[in-house]
PDB file of C-alpha atoms in Angstrom:
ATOM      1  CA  UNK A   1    -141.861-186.300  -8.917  1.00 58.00           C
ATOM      2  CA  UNK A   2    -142.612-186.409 -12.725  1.00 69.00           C
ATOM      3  CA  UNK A   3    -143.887-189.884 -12.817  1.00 84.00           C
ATOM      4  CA  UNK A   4    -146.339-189.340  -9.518  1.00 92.00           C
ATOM      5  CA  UNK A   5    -149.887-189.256 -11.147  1.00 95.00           C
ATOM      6  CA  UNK A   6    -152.345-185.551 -10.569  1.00 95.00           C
ATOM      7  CA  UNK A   7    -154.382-188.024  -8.083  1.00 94.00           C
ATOM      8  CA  UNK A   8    -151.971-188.764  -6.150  1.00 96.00           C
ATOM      9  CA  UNK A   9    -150.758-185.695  -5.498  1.00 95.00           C
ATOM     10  CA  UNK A  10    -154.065-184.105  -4.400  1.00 95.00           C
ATOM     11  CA  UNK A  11    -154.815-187.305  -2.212  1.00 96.00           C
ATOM     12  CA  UNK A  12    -151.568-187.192  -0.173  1.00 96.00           C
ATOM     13  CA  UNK A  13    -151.658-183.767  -0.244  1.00 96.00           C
ATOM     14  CA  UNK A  14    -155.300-183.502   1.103  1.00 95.00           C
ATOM     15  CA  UNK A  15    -154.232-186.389   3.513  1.00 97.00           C
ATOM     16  CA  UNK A  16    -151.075-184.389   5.275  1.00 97.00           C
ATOM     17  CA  UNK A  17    -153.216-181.049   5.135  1.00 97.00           C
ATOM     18  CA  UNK A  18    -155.967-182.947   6.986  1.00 95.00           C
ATOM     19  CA  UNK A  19    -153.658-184.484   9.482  1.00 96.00           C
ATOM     20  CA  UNK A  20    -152.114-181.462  10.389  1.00 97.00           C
ATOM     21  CA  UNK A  21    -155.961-180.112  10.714  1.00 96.00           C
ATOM     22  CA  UNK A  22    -156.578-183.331  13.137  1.00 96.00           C
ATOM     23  CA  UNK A  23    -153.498-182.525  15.219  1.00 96.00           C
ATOM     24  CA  UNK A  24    -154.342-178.613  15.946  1.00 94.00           C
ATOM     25  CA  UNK A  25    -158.053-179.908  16.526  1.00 93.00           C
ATOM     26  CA  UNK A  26    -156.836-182.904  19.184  1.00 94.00           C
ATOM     27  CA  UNK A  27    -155.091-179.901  21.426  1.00 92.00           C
ATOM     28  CA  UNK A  28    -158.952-178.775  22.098  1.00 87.00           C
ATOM     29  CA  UNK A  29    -160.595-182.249  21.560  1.00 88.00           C
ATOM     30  CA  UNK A  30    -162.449-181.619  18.786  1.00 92.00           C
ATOM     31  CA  UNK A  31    -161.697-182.416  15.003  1.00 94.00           C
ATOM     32  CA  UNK A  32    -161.054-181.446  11.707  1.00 94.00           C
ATOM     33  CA  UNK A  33    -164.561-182.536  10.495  1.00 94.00           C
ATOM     34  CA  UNK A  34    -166.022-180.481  13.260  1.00 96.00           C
ATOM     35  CA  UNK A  35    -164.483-177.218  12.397  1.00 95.00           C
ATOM     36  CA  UNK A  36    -165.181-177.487   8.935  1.00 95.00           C
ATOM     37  CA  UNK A  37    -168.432-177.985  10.093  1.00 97.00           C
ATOM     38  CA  UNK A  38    -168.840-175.122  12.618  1.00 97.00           C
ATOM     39  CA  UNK A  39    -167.613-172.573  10.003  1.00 97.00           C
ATOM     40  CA  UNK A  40    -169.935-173.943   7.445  1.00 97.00           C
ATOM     41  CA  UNK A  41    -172.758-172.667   9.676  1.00 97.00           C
ATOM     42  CA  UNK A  42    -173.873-168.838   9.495  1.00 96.00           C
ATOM     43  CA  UNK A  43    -172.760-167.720  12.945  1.00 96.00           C
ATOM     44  CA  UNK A  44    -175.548-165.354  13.434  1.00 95.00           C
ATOM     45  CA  UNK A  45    -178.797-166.799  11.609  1.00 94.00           C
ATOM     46  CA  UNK A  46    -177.774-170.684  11.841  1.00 96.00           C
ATOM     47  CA  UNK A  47    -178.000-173.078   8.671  1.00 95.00           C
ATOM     48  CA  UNK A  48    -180.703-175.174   7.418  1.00 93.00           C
ATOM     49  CA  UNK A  49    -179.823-178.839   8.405  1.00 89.00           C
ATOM     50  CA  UNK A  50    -180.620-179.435   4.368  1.00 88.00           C
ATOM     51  CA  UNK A  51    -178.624-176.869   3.087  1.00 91.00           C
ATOM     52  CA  UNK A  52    -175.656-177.995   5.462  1.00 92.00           C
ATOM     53  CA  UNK A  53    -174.639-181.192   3.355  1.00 89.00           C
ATOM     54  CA  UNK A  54    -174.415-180.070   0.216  1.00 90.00           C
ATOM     55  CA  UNK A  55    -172.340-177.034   1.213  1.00 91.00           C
ATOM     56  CA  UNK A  56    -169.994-179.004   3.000  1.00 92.00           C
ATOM     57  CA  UNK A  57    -170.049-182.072  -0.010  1.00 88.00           C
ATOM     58  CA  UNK A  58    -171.184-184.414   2.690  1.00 88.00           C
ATOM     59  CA  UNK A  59    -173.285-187.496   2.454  1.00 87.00           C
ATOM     60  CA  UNK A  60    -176.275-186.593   5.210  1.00 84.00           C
ATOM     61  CA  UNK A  61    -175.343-189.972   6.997  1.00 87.00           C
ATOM     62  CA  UNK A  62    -171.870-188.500   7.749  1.00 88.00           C
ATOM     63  CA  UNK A  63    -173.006-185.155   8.494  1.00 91.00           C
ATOM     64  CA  UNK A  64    -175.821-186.437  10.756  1.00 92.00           C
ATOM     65  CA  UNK A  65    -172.883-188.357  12.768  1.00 93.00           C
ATOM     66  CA  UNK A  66    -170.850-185.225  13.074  1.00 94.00           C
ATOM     67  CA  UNK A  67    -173.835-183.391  14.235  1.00 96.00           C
ATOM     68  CA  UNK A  68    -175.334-185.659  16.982  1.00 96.00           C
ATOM     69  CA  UNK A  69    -171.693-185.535  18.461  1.00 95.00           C
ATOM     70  CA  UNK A  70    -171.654-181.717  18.690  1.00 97.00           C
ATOM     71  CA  UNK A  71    -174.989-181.407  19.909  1.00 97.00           C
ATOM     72  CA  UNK A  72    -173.598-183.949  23.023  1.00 97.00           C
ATOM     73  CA  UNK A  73    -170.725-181.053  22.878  1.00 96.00           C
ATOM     74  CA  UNK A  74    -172.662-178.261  23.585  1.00 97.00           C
ATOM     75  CA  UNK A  75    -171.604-176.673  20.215  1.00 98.00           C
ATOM     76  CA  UNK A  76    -174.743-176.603  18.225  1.00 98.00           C
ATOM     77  CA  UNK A  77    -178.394-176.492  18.756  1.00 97.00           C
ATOM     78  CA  UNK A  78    -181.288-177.600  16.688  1.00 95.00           C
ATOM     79  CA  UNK A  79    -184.083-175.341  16.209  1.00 94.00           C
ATOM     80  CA  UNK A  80    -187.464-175.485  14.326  1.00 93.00           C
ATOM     81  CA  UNK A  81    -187.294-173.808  10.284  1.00 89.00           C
ATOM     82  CA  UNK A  82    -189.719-171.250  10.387  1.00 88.00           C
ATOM     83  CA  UNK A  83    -190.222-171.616   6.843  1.00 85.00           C
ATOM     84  CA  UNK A  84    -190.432-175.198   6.362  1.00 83.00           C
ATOM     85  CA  UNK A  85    -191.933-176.644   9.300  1.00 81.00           C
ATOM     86  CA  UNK A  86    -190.203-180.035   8.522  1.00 84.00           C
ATOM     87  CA  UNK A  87    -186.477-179.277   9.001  1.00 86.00           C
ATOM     88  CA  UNK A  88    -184.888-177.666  11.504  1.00 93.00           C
ATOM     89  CA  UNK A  89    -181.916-174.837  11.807  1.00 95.00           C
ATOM     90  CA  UNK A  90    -178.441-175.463  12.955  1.00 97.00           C
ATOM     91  CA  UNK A  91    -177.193-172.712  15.426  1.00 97.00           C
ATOM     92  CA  UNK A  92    -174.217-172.098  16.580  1.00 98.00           C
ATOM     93  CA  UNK A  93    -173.636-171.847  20.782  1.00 98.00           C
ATOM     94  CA  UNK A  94    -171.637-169.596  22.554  1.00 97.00           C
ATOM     95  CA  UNK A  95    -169.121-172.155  23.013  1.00 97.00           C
ATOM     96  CA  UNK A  96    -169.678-173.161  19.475  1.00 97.00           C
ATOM     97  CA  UNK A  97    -168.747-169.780  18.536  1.00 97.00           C
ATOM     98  CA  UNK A  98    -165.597-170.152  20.755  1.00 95.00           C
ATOM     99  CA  UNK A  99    -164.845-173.038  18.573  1.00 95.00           C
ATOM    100  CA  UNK A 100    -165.435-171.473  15.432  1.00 97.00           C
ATOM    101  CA  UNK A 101    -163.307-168.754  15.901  1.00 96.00           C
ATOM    102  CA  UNK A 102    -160.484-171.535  16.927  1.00 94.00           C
ATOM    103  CA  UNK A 103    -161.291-173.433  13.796  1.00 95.00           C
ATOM    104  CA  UNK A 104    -161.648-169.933  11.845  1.00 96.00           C
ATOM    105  CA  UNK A 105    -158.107-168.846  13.074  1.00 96.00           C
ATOM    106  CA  UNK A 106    -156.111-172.257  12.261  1.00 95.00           C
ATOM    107  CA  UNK A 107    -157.295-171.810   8.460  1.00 96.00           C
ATOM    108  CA  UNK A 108    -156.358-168.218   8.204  1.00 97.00           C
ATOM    109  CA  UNK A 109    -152.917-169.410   9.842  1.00 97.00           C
ATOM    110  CA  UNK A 110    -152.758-171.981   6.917  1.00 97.00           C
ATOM    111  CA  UNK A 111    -153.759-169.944   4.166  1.00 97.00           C
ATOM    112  CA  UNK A 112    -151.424-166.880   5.250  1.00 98.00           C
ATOM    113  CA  UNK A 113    -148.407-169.342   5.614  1.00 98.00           C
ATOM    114  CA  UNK A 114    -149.076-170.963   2.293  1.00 98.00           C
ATOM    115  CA  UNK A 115    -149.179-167.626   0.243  1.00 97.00           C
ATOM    116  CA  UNK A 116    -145.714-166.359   2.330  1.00 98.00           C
ATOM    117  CA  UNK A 117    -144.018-169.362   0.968  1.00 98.00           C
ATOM    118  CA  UNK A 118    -146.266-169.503  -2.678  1.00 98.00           C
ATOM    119  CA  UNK A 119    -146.043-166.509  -5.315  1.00 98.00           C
ATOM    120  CA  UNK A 120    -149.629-164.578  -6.193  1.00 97.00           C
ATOM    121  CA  UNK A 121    -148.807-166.387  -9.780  1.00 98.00           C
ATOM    122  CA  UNK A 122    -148.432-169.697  -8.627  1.00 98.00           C
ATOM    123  CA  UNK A 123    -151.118-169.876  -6.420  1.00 98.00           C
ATOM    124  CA  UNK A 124    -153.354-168.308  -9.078  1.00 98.00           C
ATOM    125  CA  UNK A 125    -152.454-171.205 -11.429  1.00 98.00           C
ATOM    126  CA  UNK A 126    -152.876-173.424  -8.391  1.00 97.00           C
ATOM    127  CA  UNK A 127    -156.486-172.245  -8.298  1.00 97.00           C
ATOM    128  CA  UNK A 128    -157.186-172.178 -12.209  1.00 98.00           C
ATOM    129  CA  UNK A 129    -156.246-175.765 -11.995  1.00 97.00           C
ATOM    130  CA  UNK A 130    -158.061-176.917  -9.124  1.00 96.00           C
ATOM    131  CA  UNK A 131    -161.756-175.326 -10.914  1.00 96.00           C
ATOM    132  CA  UNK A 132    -160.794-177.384 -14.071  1.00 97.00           C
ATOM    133  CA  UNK A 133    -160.059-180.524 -11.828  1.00 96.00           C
ATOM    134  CA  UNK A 134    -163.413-179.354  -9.885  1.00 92.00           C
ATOM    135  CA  UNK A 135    -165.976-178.959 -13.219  1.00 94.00           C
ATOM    136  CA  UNK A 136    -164.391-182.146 -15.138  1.00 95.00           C
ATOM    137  CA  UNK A 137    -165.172-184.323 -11.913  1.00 92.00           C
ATOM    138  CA  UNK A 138    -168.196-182.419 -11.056  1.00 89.00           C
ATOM    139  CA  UNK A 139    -169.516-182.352 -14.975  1.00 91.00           C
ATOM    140  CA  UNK A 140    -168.327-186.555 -14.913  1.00 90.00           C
ATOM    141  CA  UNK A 141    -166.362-185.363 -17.893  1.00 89.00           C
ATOM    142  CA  UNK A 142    -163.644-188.040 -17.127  1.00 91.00           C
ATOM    143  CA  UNK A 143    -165.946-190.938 -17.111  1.00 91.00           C
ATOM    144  CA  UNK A 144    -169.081-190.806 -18.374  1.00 80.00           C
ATOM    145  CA  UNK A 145    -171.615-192.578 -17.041  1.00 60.00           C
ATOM    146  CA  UNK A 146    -172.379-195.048 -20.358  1.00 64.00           C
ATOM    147  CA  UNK A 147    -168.507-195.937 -19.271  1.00 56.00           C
ATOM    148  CA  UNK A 148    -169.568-197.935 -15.951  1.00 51.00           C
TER     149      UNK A 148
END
């Protein structure tokens, strides 16, 4: 374990946490992306289209995949921005709702599992370190950019 680099870990760690996310999601043929996606928009008011990527950390590209296939789903609608007549607003459907609260439910599941079998001070730490890991990538205080 000691020589397994801090990259590793949070990629196959991220990798069997999103599996496991896939799996529960394939029992009601959706996916992890999707969920993540339905409870990244505000159930009652919808979400900006714009302000959907960058909350999620998604390219729009990928996000405008995700979305087209969830439209054909019945789980979203698009709707005109009232206050900037160019974009649009991503509401939720009823059975998009129905989804959510799936998708809302399996991460609860997770999170109350992991801090059963995690102590308050560990996971604390496991936090502090993940906002460190978070700013130095975010700041590009690993590599700067006179580096590439």
């Amino acid at each position: 374990m000691k020589d397994k680099t801090i990259d590793y870990m949070l990629r196959t760690t991220w990798l069997t946490v999103q599996k496991m996310y896939n799996e529960e999601a394939s029992k009601f043929d959706s996916t992890m992306a999707t969920g993540f996606t339905l409870l990244s928009i505000d159930p009652d008011k919808g979400t900006p289209s714009t302000a959907l990527g960058p909350k999620m950390g998604m390219e729009a590209t990928s996000l405008s995949r995700i979305l087209k296939t969830m439209e054909k789903k019945g789980l979203i609608e698009r709707h005109p921005n009232p206050e900037d007549g160019r974009g649009v607003i991503i509401s939720l459907t009823d059975f998009g709702r129905e989804k959510r609260a799936y998708s809302k439910d399996r991460v609860l599941t997770f999170n109350e599992t992991i801090k059963k079998n995690i102590s308050e001070e560990k996971l604390k730490h496991f936090y502090e370190v993940a906002e460190i890991i978070n700013e130095l990538v975010s700041n590009k205080k690993i590599y700067n950019q006179s580096d590439s």
